[in-house]
CSV table of C-alpha atoms in Angstrom, one decimal:
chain,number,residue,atom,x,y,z
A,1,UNK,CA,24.8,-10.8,-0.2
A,2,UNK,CA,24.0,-11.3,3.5
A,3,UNK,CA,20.3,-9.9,5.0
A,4,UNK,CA,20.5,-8.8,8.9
A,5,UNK,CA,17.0,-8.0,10.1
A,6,UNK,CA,16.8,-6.3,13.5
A,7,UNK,CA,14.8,-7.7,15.3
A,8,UNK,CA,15.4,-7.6,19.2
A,9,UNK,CA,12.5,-4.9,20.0
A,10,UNK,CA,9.4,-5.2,22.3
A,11,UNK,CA,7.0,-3.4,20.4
A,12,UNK,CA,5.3,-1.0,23.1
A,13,UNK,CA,3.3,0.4,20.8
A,14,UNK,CA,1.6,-3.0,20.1
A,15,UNK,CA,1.0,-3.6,23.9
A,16,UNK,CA,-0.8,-5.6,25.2
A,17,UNK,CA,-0.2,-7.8,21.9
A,18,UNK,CA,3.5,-7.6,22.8
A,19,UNK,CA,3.2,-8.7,26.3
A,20,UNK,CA,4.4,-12.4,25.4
A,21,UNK,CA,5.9,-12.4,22.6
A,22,UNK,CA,7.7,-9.8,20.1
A,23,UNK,CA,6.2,-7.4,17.8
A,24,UNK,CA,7.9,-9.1,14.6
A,25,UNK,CA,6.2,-12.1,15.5
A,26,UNK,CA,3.0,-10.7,15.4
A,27,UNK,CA,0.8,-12.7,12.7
A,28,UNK,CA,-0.2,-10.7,9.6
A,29,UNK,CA,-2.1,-13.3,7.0
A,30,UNK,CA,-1.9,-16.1,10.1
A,31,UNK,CA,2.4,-15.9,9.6
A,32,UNK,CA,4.5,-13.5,11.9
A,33,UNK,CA,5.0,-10.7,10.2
A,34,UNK,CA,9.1,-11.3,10.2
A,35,UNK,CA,8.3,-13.7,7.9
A,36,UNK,CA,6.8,-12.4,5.4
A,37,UNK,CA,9.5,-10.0,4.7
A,38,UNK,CA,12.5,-13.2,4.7
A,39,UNK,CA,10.6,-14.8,2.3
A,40,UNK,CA,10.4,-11.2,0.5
A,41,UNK,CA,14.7,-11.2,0.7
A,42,UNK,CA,14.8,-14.9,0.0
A,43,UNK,CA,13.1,-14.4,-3.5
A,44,UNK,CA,15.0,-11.7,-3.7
A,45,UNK,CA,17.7,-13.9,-4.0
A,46,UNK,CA,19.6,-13.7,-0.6
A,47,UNK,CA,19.9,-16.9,1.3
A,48,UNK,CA,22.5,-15.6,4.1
A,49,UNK,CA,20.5,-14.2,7.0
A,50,UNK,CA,21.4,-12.6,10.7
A,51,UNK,CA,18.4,-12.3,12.9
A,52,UNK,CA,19.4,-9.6,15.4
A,53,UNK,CA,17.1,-10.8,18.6
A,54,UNK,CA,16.6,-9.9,22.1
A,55,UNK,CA,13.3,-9.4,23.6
A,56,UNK,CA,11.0,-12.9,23.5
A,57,UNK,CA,14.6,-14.6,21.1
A,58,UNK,CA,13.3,-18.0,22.1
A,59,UNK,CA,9.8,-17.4,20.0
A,60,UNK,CA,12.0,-16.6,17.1
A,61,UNK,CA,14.7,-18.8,17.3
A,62,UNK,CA,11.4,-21.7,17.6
A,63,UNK,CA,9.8,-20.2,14.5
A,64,UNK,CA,12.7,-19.8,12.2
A,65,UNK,CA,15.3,-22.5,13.7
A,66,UNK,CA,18.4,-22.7,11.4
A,67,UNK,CA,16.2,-21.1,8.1
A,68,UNK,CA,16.6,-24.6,6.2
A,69,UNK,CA,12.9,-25.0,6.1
A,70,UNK,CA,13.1,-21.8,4.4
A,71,UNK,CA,15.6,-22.9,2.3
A,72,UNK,CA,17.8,-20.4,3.8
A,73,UNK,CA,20.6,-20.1,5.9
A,74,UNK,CA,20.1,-18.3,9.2
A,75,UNK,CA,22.5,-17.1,12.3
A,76,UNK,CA,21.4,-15.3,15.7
A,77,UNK,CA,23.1,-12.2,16.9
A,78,UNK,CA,21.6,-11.7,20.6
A,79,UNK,CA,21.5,-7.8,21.5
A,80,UNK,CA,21.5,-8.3,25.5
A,81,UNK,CA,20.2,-4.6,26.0
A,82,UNK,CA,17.9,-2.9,23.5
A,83,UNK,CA,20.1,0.5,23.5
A,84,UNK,CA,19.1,1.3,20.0
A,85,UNK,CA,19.4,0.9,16.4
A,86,UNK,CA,22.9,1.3,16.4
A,87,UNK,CA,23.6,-0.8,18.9
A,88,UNK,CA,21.6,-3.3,17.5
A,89,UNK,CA,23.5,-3.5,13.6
A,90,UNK,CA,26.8,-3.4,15.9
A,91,UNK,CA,25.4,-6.6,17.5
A,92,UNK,CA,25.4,-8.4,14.1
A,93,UNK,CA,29.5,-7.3,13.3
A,94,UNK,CA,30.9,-10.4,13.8
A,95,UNK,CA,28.9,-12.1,11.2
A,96,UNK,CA,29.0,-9.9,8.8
A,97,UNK,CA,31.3,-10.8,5.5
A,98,UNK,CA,30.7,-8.5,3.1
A,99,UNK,CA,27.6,-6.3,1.0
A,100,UNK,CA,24.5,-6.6,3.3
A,101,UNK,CA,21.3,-5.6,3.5
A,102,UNK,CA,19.9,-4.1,7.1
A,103,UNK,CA,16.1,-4.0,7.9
A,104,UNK,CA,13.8,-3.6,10.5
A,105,UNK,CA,11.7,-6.6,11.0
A,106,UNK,CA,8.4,-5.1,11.3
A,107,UNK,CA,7.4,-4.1,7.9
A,108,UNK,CA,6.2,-5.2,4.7
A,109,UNK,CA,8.4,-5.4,1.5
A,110,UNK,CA,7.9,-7.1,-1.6
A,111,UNK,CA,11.1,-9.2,-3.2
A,112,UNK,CA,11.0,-6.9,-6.8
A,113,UNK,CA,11.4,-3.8,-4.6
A,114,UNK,CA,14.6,-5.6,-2.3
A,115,UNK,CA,15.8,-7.2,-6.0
A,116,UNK,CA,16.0,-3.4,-7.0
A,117,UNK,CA,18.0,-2.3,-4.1
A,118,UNK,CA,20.5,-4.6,-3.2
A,119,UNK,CA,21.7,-3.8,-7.3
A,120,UNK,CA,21.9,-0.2,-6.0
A,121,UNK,CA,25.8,0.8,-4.7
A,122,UNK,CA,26.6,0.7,-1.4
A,123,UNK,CA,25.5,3.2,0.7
A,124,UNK,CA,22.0,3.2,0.0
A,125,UNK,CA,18.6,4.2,2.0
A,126,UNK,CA,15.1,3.0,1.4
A,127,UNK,CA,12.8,5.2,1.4
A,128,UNK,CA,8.8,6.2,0.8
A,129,UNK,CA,6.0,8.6,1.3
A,130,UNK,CA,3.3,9.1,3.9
A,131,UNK,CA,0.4,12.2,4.0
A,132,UNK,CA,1.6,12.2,7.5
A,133,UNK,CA,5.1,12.5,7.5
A,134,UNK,CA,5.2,13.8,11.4
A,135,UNK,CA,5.1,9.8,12.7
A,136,UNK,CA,8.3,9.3,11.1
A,137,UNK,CA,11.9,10.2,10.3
A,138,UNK,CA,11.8,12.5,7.2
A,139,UNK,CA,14.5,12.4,4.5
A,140,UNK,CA,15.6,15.1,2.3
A,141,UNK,CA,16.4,13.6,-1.3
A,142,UNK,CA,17.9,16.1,-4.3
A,143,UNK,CA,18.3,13.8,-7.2
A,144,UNK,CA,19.3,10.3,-5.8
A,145,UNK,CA,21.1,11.9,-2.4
A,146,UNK,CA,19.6,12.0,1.0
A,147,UNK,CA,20.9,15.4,2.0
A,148,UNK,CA,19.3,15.3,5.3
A,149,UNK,CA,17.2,13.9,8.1
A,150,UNK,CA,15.0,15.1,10.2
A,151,UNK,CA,13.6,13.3,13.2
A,152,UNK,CA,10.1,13.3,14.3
A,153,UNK,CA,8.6,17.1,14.1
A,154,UNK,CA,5.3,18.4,14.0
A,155,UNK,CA,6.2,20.4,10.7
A,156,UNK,CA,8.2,17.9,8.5
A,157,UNK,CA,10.1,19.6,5.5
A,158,UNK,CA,9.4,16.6,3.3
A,159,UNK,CA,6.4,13.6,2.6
A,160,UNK,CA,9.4,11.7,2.3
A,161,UNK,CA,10.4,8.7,5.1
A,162,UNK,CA,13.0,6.3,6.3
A,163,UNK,CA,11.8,3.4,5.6
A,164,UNK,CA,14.5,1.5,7.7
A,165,UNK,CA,15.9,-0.1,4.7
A,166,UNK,CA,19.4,0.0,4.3
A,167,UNK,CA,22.7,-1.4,1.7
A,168,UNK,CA,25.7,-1.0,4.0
A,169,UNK,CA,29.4,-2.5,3.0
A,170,UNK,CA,31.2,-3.5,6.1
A,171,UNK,CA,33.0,0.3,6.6
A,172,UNK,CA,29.6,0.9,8.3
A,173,UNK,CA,30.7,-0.1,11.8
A,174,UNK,CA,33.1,1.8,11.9
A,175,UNK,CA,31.0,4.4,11.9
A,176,UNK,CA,29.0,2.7,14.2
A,177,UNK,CA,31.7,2.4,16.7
A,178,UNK,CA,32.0,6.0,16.8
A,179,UNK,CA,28.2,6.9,17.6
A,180,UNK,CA,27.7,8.3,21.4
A,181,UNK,CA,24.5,8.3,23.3
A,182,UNK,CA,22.1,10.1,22.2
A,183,UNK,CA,19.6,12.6,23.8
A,184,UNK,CA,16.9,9.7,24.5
A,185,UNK,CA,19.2,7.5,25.7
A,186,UNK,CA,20.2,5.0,22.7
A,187,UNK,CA,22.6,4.5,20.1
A,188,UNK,CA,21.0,5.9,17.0
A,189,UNK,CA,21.8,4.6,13.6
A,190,UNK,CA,21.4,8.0,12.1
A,191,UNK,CA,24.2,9.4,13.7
A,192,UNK,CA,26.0,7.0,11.8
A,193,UNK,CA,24.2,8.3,8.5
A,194,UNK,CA,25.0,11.6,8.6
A,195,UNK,CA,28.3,11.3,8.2
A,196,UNK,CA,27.8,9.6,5.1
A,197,UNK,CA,25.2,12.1,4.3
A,198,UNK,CA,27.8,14.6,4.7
A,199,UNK,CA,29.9,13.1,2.7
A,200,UNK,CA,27.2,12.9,-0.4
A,201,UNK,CA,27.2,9.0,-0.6
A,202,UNK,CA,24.5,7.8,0.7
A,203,UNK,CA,21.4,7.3,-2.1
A,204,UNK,CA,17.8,7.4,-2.0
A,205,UNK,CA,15.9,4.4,-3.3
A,206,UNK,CA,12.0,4.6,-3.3
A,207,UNK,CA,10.3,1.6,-2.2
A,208,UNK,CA,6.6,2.1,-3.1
A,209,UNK,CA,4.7,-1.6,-1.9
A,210,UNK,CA,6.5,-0.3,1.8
A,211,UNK,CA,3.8,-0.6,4.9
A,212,UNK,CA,5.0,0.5,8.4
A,213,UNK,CA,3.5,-1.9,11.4
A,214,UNK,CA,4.2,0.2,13.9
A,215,UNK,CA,0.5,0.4,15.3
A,216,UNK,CA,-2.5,-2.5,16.1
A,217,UNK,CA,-4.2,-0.5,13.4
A,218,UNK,CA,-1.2,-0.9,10.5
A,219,UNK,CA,-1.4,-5.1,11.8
A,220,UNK,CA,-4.9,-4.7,9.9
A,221,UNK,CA,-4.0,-2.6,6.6
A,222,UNK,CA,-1.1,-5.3,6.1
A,223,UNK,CA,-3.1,-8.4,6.9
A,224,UNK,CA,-5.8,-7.0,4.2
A,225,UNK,CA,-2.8,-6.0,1.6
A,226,UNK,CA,-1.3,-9.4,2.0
A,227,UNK,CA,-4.4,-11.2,1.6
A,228,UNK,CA,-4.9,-9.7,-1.8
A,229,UNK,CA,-2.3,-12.5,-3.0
A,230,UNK,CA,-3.4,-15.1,-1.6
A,231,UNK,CA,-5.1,-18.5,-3.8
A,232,UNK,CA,-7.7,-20.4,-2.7
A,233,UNK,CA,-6.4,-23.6,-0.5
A,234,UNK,CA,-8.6,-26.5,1.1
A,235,UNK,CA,-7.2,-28.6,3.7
A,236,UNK,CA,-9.9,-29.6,5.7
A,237,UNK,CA,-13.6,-30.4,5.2
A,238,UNK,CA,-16.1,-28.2,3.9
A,239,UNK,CA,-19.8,-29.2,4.3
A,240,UNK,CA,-22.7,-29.1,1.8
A,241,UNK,CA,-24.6,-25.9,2.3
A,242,UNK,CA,-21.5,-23.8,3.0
A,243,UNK,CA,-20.7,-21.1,0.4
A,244,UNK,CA,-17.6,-19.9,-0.3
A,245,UNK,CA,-16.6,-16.4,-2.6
A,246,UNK,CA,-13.6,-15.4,-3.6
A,247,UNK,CA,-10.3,-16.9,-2.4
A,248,UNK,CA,-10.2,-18.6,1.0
A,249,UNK,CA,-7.9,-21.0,2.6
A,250,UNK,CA,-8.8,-23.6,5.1
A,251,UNK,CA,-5.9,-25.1,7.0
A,252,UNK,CA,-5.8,-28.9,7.3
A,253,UNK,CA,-8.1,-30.8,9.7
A,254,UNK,CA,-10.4,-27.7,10.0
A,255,UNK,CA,-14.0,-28.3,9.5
A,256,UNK,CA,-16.6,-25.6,7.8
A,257,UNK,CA,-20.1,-26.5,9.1
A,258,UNK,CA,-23.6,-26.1,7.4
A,259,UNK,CA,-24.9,-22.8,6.5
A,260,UNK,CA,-21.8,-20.6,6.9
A,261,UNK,CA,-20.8,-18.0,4.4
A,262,UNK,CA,-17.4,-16.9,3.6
A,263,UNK,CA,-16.1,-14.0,1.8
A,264,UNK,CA,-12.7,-13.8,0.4
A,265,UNK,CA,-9.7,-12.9,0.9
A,266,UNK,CA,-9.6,-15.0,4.0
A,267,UNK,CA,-7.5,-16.9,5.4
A,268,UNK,CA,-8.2,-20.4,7.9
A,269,UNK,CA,-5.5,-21.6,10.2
A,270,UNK,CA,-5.6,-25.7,10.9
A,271,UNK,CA,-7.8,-27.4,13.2
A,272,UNK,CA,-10.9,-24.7,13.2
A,273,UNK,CA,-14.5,-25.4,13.8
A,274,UNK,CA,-16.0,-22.6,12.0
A,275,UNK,CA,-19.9,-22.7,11.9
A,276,UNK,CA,-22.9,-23.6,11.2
A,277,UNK,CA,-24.2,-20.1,10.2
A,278,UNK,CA,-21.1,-18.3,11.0
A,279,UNK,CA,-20.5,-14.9,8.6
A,280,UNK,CA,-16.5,-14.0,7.5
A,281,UNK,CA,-16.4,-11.5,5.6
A,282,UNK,CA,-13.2,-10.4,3.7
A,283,UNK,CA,-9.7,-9.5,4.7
A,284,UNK,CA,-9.9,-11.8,8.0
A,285,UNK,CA,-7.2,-14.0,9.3
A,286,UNK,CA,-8.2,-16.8,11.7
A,287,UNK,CA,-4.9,-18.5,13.4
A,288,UNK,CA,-4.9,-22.2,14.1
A,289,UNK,CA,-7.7,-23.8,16.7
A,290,UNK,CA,-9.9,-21.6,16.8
A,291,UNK,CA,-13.9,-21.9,17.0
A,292,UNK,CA,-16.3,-19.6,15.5
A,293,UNK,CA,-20.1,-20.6,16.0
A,294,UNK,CA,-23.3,-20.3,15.0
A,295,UNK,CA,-24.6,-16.6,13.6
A,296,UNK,CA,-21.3,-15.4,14.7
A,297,UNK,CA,-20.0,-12.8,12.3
A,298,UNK,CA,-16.6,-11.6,11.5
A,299,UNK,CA,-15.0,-9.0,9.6
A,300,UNK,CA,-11.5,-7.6,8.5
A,301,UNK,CA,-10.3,-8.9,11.8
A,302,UNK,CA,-7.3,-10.9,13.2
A,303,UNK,CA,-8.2,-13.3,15.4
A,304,UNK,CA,-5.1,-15.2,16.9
A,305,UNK,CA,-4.6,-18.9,17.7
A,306,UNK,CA,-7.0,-20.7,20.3
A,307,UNK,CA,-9.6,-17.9,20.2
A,308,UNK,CA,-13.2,-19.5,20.6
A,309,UNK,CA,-16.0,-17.1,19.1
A,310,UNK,CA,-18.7,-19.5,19.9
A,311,UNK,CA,-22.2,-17.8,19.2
A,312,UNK,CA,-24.1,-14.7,18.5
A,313,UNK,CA,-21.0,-12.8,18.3
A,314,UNK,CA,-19.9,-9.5,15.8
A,315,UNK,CA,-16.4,-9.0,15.6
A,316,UNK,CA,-14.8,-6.0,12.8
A,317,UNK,CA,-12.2,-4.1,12.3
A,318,UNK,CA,-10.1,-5.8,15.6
A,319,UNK,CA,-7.1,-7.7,16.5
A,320,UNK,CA,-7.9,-10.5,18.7
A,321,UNK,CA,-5.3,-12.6,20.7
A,322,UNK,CA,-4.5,-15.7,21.3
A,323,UNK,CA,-6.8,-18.3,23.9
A,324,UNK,CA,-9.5,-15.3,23.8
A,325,UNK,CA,-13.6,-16.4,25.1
A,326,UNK,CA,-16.4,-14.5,23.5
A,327,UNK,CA,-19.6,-15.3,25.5
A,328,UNK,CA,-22.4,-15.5,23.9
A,329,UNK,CA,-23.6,-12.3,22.4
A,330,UNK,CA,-20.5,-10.2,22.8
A,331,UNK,CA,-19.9,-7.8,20.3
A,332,UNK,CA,-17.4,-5.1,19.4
A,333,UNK,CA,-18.1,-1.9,18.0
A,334,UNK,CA,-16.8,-0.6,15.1
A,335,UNK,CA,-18.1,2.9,13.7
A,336,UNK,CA,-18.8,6.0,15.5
A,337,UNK,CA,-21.8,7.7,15.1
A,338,UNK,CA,-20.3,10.7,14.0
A,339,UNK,CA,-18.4,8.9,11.5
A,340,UNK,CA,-15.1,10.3,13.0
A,341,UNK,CA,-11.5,8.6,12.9
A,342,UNK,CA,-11.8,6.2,16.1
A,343,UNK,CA,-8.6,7.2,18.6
A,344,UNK,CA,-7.1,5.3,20.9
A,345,UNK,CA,-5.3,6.1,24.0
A,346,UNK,CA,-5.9,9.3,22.5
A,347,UNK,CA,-3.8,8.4,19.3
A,348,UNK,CA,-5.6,9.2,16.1
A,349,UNK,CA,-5.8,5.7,14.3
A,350,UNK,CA,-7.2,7.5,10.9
A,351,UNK,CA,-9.3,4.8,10.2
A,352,UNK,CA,-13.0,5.7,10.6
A,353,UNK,CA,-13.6,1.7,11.3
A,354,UNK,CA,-11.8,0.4,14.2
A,355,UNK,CA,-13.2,-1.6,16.8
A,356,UNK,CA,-10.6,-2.7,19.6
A,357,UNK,CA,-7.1,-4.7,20.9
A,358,UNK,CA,-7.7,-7.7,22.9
A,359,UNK,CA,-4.6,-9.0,24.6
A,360,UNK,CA,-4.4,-12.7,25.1
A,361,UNK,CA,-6.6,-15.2,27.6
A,362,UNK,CA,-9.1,-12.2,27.7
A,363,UNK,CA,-12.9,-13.9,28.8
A,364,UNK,CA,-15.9,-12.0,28.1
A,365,UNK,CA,-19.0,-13.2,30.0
A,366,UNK,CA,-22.0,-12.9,28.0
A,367,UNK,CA,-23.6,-9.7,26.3
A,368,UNK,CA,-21.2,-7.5,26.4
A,369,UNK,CA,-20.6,-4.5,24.7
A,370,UNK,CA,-17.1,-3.5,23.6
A,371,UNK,CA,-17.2,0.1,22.5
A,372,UNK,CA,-14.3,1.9,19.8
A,373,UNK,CA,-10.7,2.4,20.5
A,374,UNK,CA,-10.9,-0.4,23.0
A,375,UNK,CA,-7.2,-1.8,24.8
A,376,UNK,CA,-7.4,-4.8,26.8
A,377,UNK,CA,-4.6,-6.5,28.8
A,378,UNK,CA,-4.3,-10.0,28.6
A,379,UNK,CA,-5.9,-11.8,31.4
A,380,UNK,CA,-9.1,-9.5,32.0
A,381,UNK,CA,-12.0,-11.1,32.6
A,382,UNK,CA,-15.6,-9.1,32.3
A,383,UNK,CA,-18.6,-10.2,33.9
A,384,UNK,CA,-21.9,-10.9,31.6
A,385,UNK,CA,-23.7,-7.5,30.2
A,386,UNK,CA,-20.2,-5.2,31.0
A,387,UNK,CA,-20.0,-2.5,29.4
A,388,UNK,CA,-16.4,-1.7,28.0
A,389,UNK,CA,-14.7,1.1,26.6
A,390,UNK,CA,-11.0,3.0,27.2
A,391,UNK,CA,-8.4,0.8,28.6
A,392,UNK,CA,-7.7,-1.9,30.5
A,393,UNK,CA,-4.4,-3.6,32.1
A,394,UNK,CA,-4.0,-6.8,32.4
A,395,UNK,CA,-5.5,-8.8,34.7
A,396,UNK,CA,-8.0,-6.7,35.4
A,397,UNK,CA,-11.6,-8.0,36.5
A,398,UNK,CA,-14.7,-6.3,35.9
A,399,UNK,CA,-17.2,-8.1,38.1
């Protein structure tokens, strides 16, 4: 059994996190999310992989190299132009032997749920529920058989989803090869589908542990699921007076100062200075060299690699990139007053706690005040006591 994961996508939902680098290399539980669902296939039992890559391949080719530190096998299948889903399994055809398993790179699976499937029969779909079926493409299902799909509409027929899961023999590409361009442009996998939905062969398997990262927002819900699993780790050096509850892991050579409290899960990268007096509170990931200071406080937050959070600082419910500068005093806002789902962009996140998206090599000067539903481009830069809501491209300079 062979695994291709597509994986050749921008992400331009997930902008500005996306800007440099691709949206399956986004860290969830400070690992890109990608890999978190080989490893799911690889104790699954699969060992043969095609990585499907285009947009920002040399990240993921650096990351994943030849899979042998996996203890896997892994070949690249470039998709020159993103021209859809289609296009993209085509690209993998030539490396393709037999059975195989097709995902999309940017969700989360567990390995008893892809065990269950690959022993399913060729043709088979994964699929699950959602209480807002409208974001996604919906799937009819009478017994085991998907009998149709719908694409995105405003009054889906089912709470059922395509989970972008998929059990293919080979014969798929030749239905492949017969798919035209669609309506938006792109080569769509489910015109490929439907003729084996026509046909009554292609089943419906439920995959309940699915999450969708299609969002900023989702980046959080998976980083707090995967968390859940984690056991506590210490690498570095942890202080007298620092307390820690619950599971935690602190990467190697990071160093946990005097008088800083840490709820689990949570998750350290390697070389930190966290402290003294800092507050992390549970489900945050902190990537590799960063710094958070004194009475700084952090919550249910990813902060990426060679972010410094250096004092004075509230942080919750955010995703934070990479080289990021918190002046002293910044803090991001979390809650409404009203209590109401925070939206951003005018997209309803559904989560009543969400403070904002911070691209990468932002610099805040001091006191400032980020409000909800925040975007930020990578390489703002906001003069001391700005006041910041809405959104913001990058480069941009509030002076």
């Amino acid at each position: 059994m062979q695994c291709v994961v597509l994986a050749a996508g921008e992400g331009k939902r997930m902008r500005p996190l996306t800007a440099r680098r691709p949206k399956v290399m986004l860290p969830v539980a400070n690992r890109p999310m990608m890999e978190h669902l080989v490893l799911a296939a690889r104790d699954a039992g699969i060992t043969e992989f095609v990585l499907v890559v285009g947009y920002g391949e040399r990240e993921v080719r650096s990351h994943f190299g030849d899979g042998s530190r996996f203890g896997i096998h892994i070949s690249y299948a470039p998709q020159r132009q993103q021209m859809g889903t289609a296009d993209a399994l085509r690209s993998a055809q030539d490396l393709v032997t037999g059975p195989f398993l097709a995902m999309n790179g940017d969700m989360i699976l567990t390995s008893a749920d892809i065990a269950r499937m690959i022993q399913t029969p060729a043709p088979c779909m994964g699929t699950s529920t959602t209480d807002h079926p409208g974001d996604f493409g919906v799937v009819i299902v009478e017994n085991d058989r998907v009998i149709a799909l719908e694409e995105k509409s405003k009054q889906p027929k089912s709470g059922t989803i395509n989970a972008g899961a998929y059990l293919f023999t080979p014969d798929i590409f030749e239905l492949l090869a017969q798919v035209s361009i669609s309506s938006r442009g792109e080569l769509e996998l489910t015109d490929a589908l439907n003729v084996l939905i026509d046909g009554h062969r292609l089943r419906a398997i439920p995959l309940p542990t699915w999450m969708d990262i299609g969002y900023p927002w989702d980046l959080i819900d998976a980083n707090a699921a995967l968390l859940t699993n984690i056991s506590s780790v210490n690498q570095g050096t942890v202080e007298e007076g620092v307390y820690l509850s619950g599971q935690v892991v602190i990467g190697k050579d990071t160093v946990i100062r005097s008088g800083t409290y840490i709820e689990g899960p949570c998750i350290i990268g390697s070389n930190c200075r966290i402290g003294p007096h800092a507050y992390i509170r549970g489900s945050t990931s902190i990537g590799d060299e960063c710094h958070i200071g004194h009475c700084t406080e952090l919550k249910n937050s990813i902060i990426m690699a060679g972010t410094k959070i250096p004092h004075f600082n509230y942080i919750g419910d955010s995703v934070i990139g990479s080289g990021c500068n918190f002046g002293a005093g910044t803090k991001i806002a979390n809650l409404r007053h009203d209590h109401a789902p925070v939206r951003v962009g005018g997209k309803d996140t559904r989560h009543t706690k969400f403070g904002a998206v911070v691209g990468d090599n932002v610099r805040f000067g001091i006191n400032c005040s980020v409000n909800v539903g925040t975007v930020i481009g990578s390489h703002a830069n906001f003069a001391p006591n700005s006041y910041i809501e809405g959104s913001f491209c990058e480069n941009s300079a509030i002076r």
